[in-house]
């Protein structure tokens, strides 16, 4: 699709200059967006929508293939779907030593049209845990013509092929690296180097070192200075508690009480 071009009027406006020699609307942010033709703006919006849709499709495809594994090298001796399923179950239980039953398989099929080459078998499990269990034990098939891989989209397969060359270079340098979906994970070897979280302490001079030791001894002496004898000694030397002073009764209240007694005697 060919992008729309600027017309002669817009080109002329770009070439106009003011008295100071500054181009009018040239390379300005306003002209970069609002000065573009309508066709260009529509094209940019459409391009962004396509990118969003592609990312959604990739996420859906990844979710669909998440519980799948691909078997390569399985001979095509089956006459129907049930024979192929029994072949896969026998391979998983006997060759890989993973217990798997018919109810744990969602679907089994061969990919592509039948021809001279042996078509790969795609196995979809009902649970992700069973798929991970099979992938972990795929090393048991190293001595046979059959091997297992995860089910990746074509775009991811091409990306992984490109990353394999980079992975080989990293391994030659002495570092460890592995592929995770469409990314490469690198683990650098820290032989003789400090970790990032490790803080290196500065070397102290002999005087500073002795001073720090003396300070540590002083602090420890102060900390252990108070023992049980000093505790009881401090309790003994402490002043005795003062007795509470009684507050005298009000004279008026005493006289009233005496008057009440005299009246009662009469």
Short mmCIF file of C-alpha atoms in Angstrom, two decimals:
data_model
loop_
_atom_site.label_atom_id
_atom_site.label_comp_id
_atom_site.label_asym_id
_atom_site.label_seq_id
_atom_site.Cartn_x
_atom_site.Cartn_y
_atom_site.Cartn_z
CA UNK A 1 0.00 0.00 0.00
CA UNK A 2 1.53 3.33 -1.11
CA UNK A 3 1.42 6.17 1.38
CA UNK A 4 -0.27 9.44 0.30
CA UNK A 5 2.11 12.23 -0.71
CA UNK A 6 2.05 15.91 0.19
CA UNK A 7 0.49 18.18 -2.43
CA UNK A 8 2.20 21.20 -3.94
CA UNK A 9 0.56 23.66 -1.54
CA UNK A 10 1.90 21.83 1.51
CA UNK A 11 5.37 21.61 -0.03
CA UNK A 12 5.29 25.37 -0.72
CA UNK A 13 4.32 26.11 2.89
CA UNK A 14 7.25 24.03 4.06
CA UNK A 15 9.62 26.05 1.93
CA UNK A 16 8.34 29.46 3.12
CA UNK A 17 10.43 31.25 5.72
CA UNK A 18 9.85 34.29 7.92
CA UNK A 19 12.14 37.29 8.31
CA UNK A 20 14.35 35.46 10.79
CA UNK A 21 14.92 32.62 8.37
CA UNK A 22 13.00 30.07 10.44
CA UNK A 23 10.91 27.63 8.39
CA UNK A 24 7.16 27.87 8.95
CA UNK A 25 5.81 24.66 10.58
CA UNK A 26 8.98 22.82 9.62
CA UNK A 27 9.91 19.87 11.87
CA UNK A 28 7.52 21.04 14.58
CA UNK A 29 5.57 18.66 16.79
CA UNK A 30 2.33 20.29 15.71
CA UNK A 31 3.00 19.65 12.05
CA UNK A 32 4.29 16.15 12.83
CA UNK A 33 0.79 15.08 13.88
CA UNK A 34 -1.88 17.64 12.97
CA UNK A 35 -0.20 18.78 9.80
CA UNK A 36 -0.22 15.34 8.21
CA UNK A 37 -2.75 14.36 5.57
CA UNK A 38 -5.91 12.61 6.71
CA UNK A 39 -4.96 9.53 4.75
CA UNK A 40 -1.70 9.21 6.68
CA UNK A 41 -3.49 9.52 10.05
CA UNK A 42 -6.00 6.83 9.07
CA UNK A 43 -3.18 4.58 7.93
CA UNK A 44 -1.34 4.98 11.27
CA UNK A 45 -4.49 4.20 13.26
CA UNK A 46 -5.16 1.13 11.13
CA UNK A 47 -1.57 -0.03 11.60
CA UNK A 48 -1.86 0.24 15.39
CA UNK A 49 -5.12 -1.74 15.35
CA UNK A 50 -3.45 -4.48 13.33
CA UNK A 51 -0.57 -4.67 15.83
CA UNK A 52 -3.02 -4.99 18.74
CA UNK A 53 -4.96 -7.74 16.95
CA UNK A 54 -1.77 -9.64 16.15
CA UNK A 55 -0.67 -9.55 19.79
CA UNK A 56 -4.08 -10.88 20.85
CA UNK A 57 -3.93 -13.69 18.30
CA UNK A 58 -0.43 -14.63 19.49
CA UNK A 59 -1.66 -14.78 23.10
CA UNK A 60 -4.62 -16.99 22.13
CA UNK A 61 -2.43 -19.32 20.07
CA UNK A 62 0.04 -19.63 22.93
CA UNK A 63 -2.76 -20.55 25.32
CA UNK A 64 -4.14 -23.19 22.92
CA UNK A 65 -0.74 -24.87 22.45
CA UNK A 66 0.25 -24.65 26.12
CA UNK A 67 -0.68 -28.29 26.92
CA UNK A 68 0.60 -29.81 23.65
CA UNK A 69 3.74 -31.83 22.87
CA UNK A 70 5.03 -32.99 19.48
CA UNK A 71 6.44 -36.48 18.88
CA UNK A 72 8.83 -36.82 15.93
CA UNK A 73 9.86 -40.15 14.41
CA UNK A 74 6.77 -42.21 15.33
CA UNK A 75 6.19 -44.73 12.53
CA UNK A 76 2.89 -44.46 10.65
CA UNK A 77 1.64 -48.01 11.15
CA UNK A 78 -1.79 -47.10 12.46
CA UNK A 79 -4.96 -47.66 10.47
CA UNK A 80 -7.23 -45.35 12.48
CA UNK A 81 -7.26 -42.80 15.25
CA UNK A 82 -7.55 -45.37 18.05
CA UNK A 83 -4.42 -47.20 16.92
CA UNK A 84 -2.47 -43.93 16.98
CA UNK A 85 -3.73 -43.18 20.46
CA UNK A 86 -2.69 -46.62 21.72
CA UNK A 87 0.76 -46.17 20.16
CA UNK A 88 1.22 -42.86 21.97
CA UNK A 89 0.06 -44.30 25.31
CA UNK A 90 2.46 -47.23 24.96
CA UNK A 91 5.30 -44.85 24.14
CA UNK A 92 4.60 -42.63 27.16
CA UNK A 93 4.13 -45.47 29.65
CA UNK A 94 6.91 -47.83 28.52
CA UNK A 95 9.57 -45.64 26.91
CA UNK A 96 9.27 -42.48 29.02
CA UNK A 97 8.14 -44.26 32.23
CA UNK A 98 5.31 -41.80 32.88
CA UNK A 99 1.95 -43.21 33.89
CA UNK A 100 -0.67 -41.93 31.48
CA UNK A 101 -4.23 -43.10 30.85
CA UNK A 102 -6.63 -42.64 27.99
CA UNK A 103 -8.74 -40.16 29.95
CA UNK A 104 -5.72 -37.84 30.36
CA UNK A 105 -5.41 -37.26 26.60
CA UNK A 106 -7.50 -34.52 25.06
CA UNK A 107 -6.65 -35.29 21.40
CA UNK A 108 -4.01 -37.02 19.27
CA UNK A 109 -3.42 -36.34 15.56
CA UNK A 110 -0.75 -36.22 12.89
CA UNK A 111 0.23 -32.87 11.45
CA UNK A 112 0.21 -32.30 7.69
CA UNK A 113 -0.70 -34.41 4.68
CA UNK A 114 0.44 -38.00 4.31
CA UNK A 115 3.52 -38.36 2.12
CA UNK A 116 6.96 -39.92 2.01
CA UNK A 117 8.17 -38.33 5.25
CA UNK A 118 6.94 -39.41 8.66
CA UNK A 119 4.49 -36.84 9.96
CA UNK A 120 4.86 -35.58 13.53
CA UNK A 121 2.25 -36.53 16.12
CA UNK A 122 0.70 -33.77 18.22
CA UNK A 123 -0.57 -34.85 21.63
CA UNK A 124 -2.79 -32.56 23.69
CA UNK A 125 -3.13 -33.33 27.40
CA UNK A 126 -6.02 -32.37 29.65
CA UNK A 127 -3.71 -30.95 32.30
CA UNK A 128 -0.54 -28.89 32.11
CA UNK A 129 1.10 -30.93 34.88
CA UNK A 130 1.00 -34.11 32.79
CA UNK A 131 2.58 -32.30 29.84
CA UNK A 132 5.39 -30.98 32.05
CA UNK A 133 5.95 -34.47 33.45
CA UNK A 134 6.38 -35.90 29.94
CA UNK A 135 8.72 -33.08 28.86
CA UNK A 136 10.96 -33.63 31.89
CA UNK A 137 11.45 -37.31 31.00
CA UNK A 138 12.08 -36.82 27.27
CA UNK A 139 15.79 -37.46 27.84
CA UNK A 140 14.96 -41.18 28.08
CA UNK A 141 14.40 -41.19 24.30
CA UNK A 142 17.93 -40.05 23.44
CA UNK A 143 19.00 -43.51 22.25
CA UNK A 144 15.97 -43.90 19.94
CA UNK A 145 14.87 -42.25 16.70
CA UNK A 146 11.96 -40.55 18.51
CA UNK A 147 12.26 -37.16 20.18
CA UNK A 148 9.82 -34.75 21.82
CA UNK A 149 9.45 -30.97 21.65
CA UNK A 150 6.89 -28.43 22.77
CA UNK A 151 4.27 -27.22 20.32
CA UNK A 152 5.28 -23.70 19.21
CA UNK A 153 3.73 -21.44 16.55
CA UNK A 154 5.65 -20.99 13.30
CA UNK A 155 6.70 -17.45 14.25
CA UNK A 156 8.19 -18.68 17.53
CA UNK A 157 9.97 -21.59 15.82
CA UNK A 158 11.73 -19.18 13.46
CA UNK A 159 12.67 -16.93 16.37
CA UNK A 160 14.10 -19.87 18.33
CA UNK A 161 16.25 -20.90 15.35
CA UNK A 162 17.78 -17.43 15.32
CA UNK A 163 18.38 -17.54 19.07
CA UNK A 164 20.07 -20.94 18.90
CA UNK A 165 23.08 -19.39 17.14
CA UNK A 166 23.32 -16.75 19.86
CA UNK A 167 22.96 -19.45 22.51
CA UNK A 168 25.87 -21.38 21.00
CA UNK A 169 28.12 -18.31 21.17
CA UNK A 170 27.20 -17.73 24.82
CA UNK A 171 27.95 -21.35 25.71
CA UNK A 172 31.34 -21.09 24.00
CA UNK A 173 32.15 -18.13 26.27
CA UNK A 174 31.64 -20.31 29.35
CA UNK A 175 28.22 -18.98 30.38
CA UNK A 176 25.02 -20.99 30.63
CA UNK A 177 21.98 -20.07 28.54
CA UNK A 178 18.68 -21.69 27.63
CA UNK A 179 15.67 -20.83 25.50
CA UNK A 180 12.32 -20.04 27.07
CA UNK A 181 9.55 -19.72 24.45
CA UNK A 182 10.80 -16.88 22.18
CA UNK A 183 13.46 -15.50 24.56
CA UNK A 184 16.95 -16.50 25.63
CA UNK A 185 17.82 -16.63 29.33
CA UNK A 186 21.50 -16.07 30.15
CA UNK A 187 23.16 -17.04 33.44
CA UNK A 188 26.61 -15.51 33.80
CA UNK A 189 29.20 -17.39 35.81
CA UNK A 190 30.54 -15.25 38.70
CA UNK A 191 33.86 -17.03 39.23
CA UNK A 192 36.01 -14.87 41.49
CA UNK A 193 33.59 -11.95 41.35
CA UNK A 194 31.37 -10.48 44.01
CA UNK A 195 27.62 -10.68 43.75
CA UNK A 196 25.62 -7.52 43.14
CA UNK A 197 24.03 -7.65 46.58
CA UNK A 198 27.41 -8.25 48.27
CA UNK A 199 28.88 -5.08 49.77
CA UNK A 200 32.67 -4.94 49.80
CA UNK A 201 34.11 -3.58 53.07
CA UNK A 202 37.07 -1.18 52.90
CA UNK A 203 40.40 -2.21 54.48
CA UNK A 204 41.16 -0.37 57.73
CA UNK A 205 44.55 0.89 58.91
CA UNK A 206 46.13 -0.71 62.06
CA UNK A 207 45.30 2.35 64.22
CA UNK A 208 41.70 2.41 63.06
CA UNK A 209 41.45 -1.33 63.56
CA UNK A 210 42.71 -1.08 67.19
CA UNK A 211 40.37 1.82 67.85
CA UNK A 212 37.37 -0.16 66.64
CA UNK A 213 38.39 -3.10 68.86
CA UNK A 214 38.72 -0.82 71.92
CA UNK A 215 35.32 0.71 71.23
CA UNK A 216 33.83 -2.76 70.96
CA UNK A 217 35.38 -3.77 74.31
CA UNK A 218 34.07 -0.61 75.99
CA UNK A 219 30.57 -1.22 74.72
CA UNK A 220 30.65 -4.85 75.81
CA UNK A 221 31.94 -3.80 79.29
CA UNK A 222 29.15 -1.28 79.67
CA UNK A 223 26.64 -3.84 78.55
CA UNK A 224 27.79 -6.47 81.09
CA UNK A 225 28.54 -4.02 83.94
CA UNK A 226 25.23 -4.51 85.77
CA UNK A 227 25.02 -7.92 87.52
CA UNK A 228 22.89 -9.38 90.34
CA UNK A 229 25.04 -7.95 93.18
CA UNK A 230 24.84 -4.42 91.84
CA UNK A 231 21.09 -4.85 91.50
CA UNK A 232 20.60 -5.75 95.19
CA UNK A 233 23.11 -3.08 96.26
CA UNK A 234 21.14 -0.43 94.44
CA UNK A 235 17.94 -1.69 96.05
CA UNK A 236 19.61 -1.49 99.51
CA UNK A 237 20.98 2.01 99.00
CA UNK A 238 17.71 3.32 97.68
CA UNK A 239 15.86 5.71 100.07
CA UNK A 240 13.00 4.26 102.07
CA UNK A 241 9.55 5.11 100.83
CA UNK A 242 7.91 8.03 102.61
CA UNK A 243 4.83 7.43 104.77
CA UNK A 244 1.62 8.96 103.67
CA UNK A 245 0.57 11.97 105.73
CA UNK A 246 -2.91 11.85 107.20
CA UNK A 247 -5.04 14.81 106.39
CA UNK A 248 -6.66 16.35 109.55
CA UNK A 249 -10.40 16.47 109.63
CA UNK A 250 -12.16 19.71 109.20
CA UNK A 251 -12.80 21.51 112.49
CA UNK A 252 -16.34 22.30 111.48
CA UNK A 253 -17.09 18.62 110.83
CA UNK A 254 -15.67 17.67 114.28
CA UNK A 255 -17.80 20.28 116.07
CA UNK A 256 -20.90 19.14 114.23
CA UNK A 257 -20.24 15.53 115.25
CA UNK A 258 -19.79 16.60 118.92
CA UNK A 259 -23.05 18.56 118.86
CA UNK A 260 -24.89 15.57 117.45
CA UNK A 261 -23.54 13.37 120.28
CA UNK A 262 -24.65 15.88 122.95
CA UNK A 263 -28.17 16.07 121.58
CA UNK A 264 -28.39 12.28 121.53
CA UNK A 265 -27.33 12.12 125.19
CA UNK A 266 -30.06 14.61 126.19
#
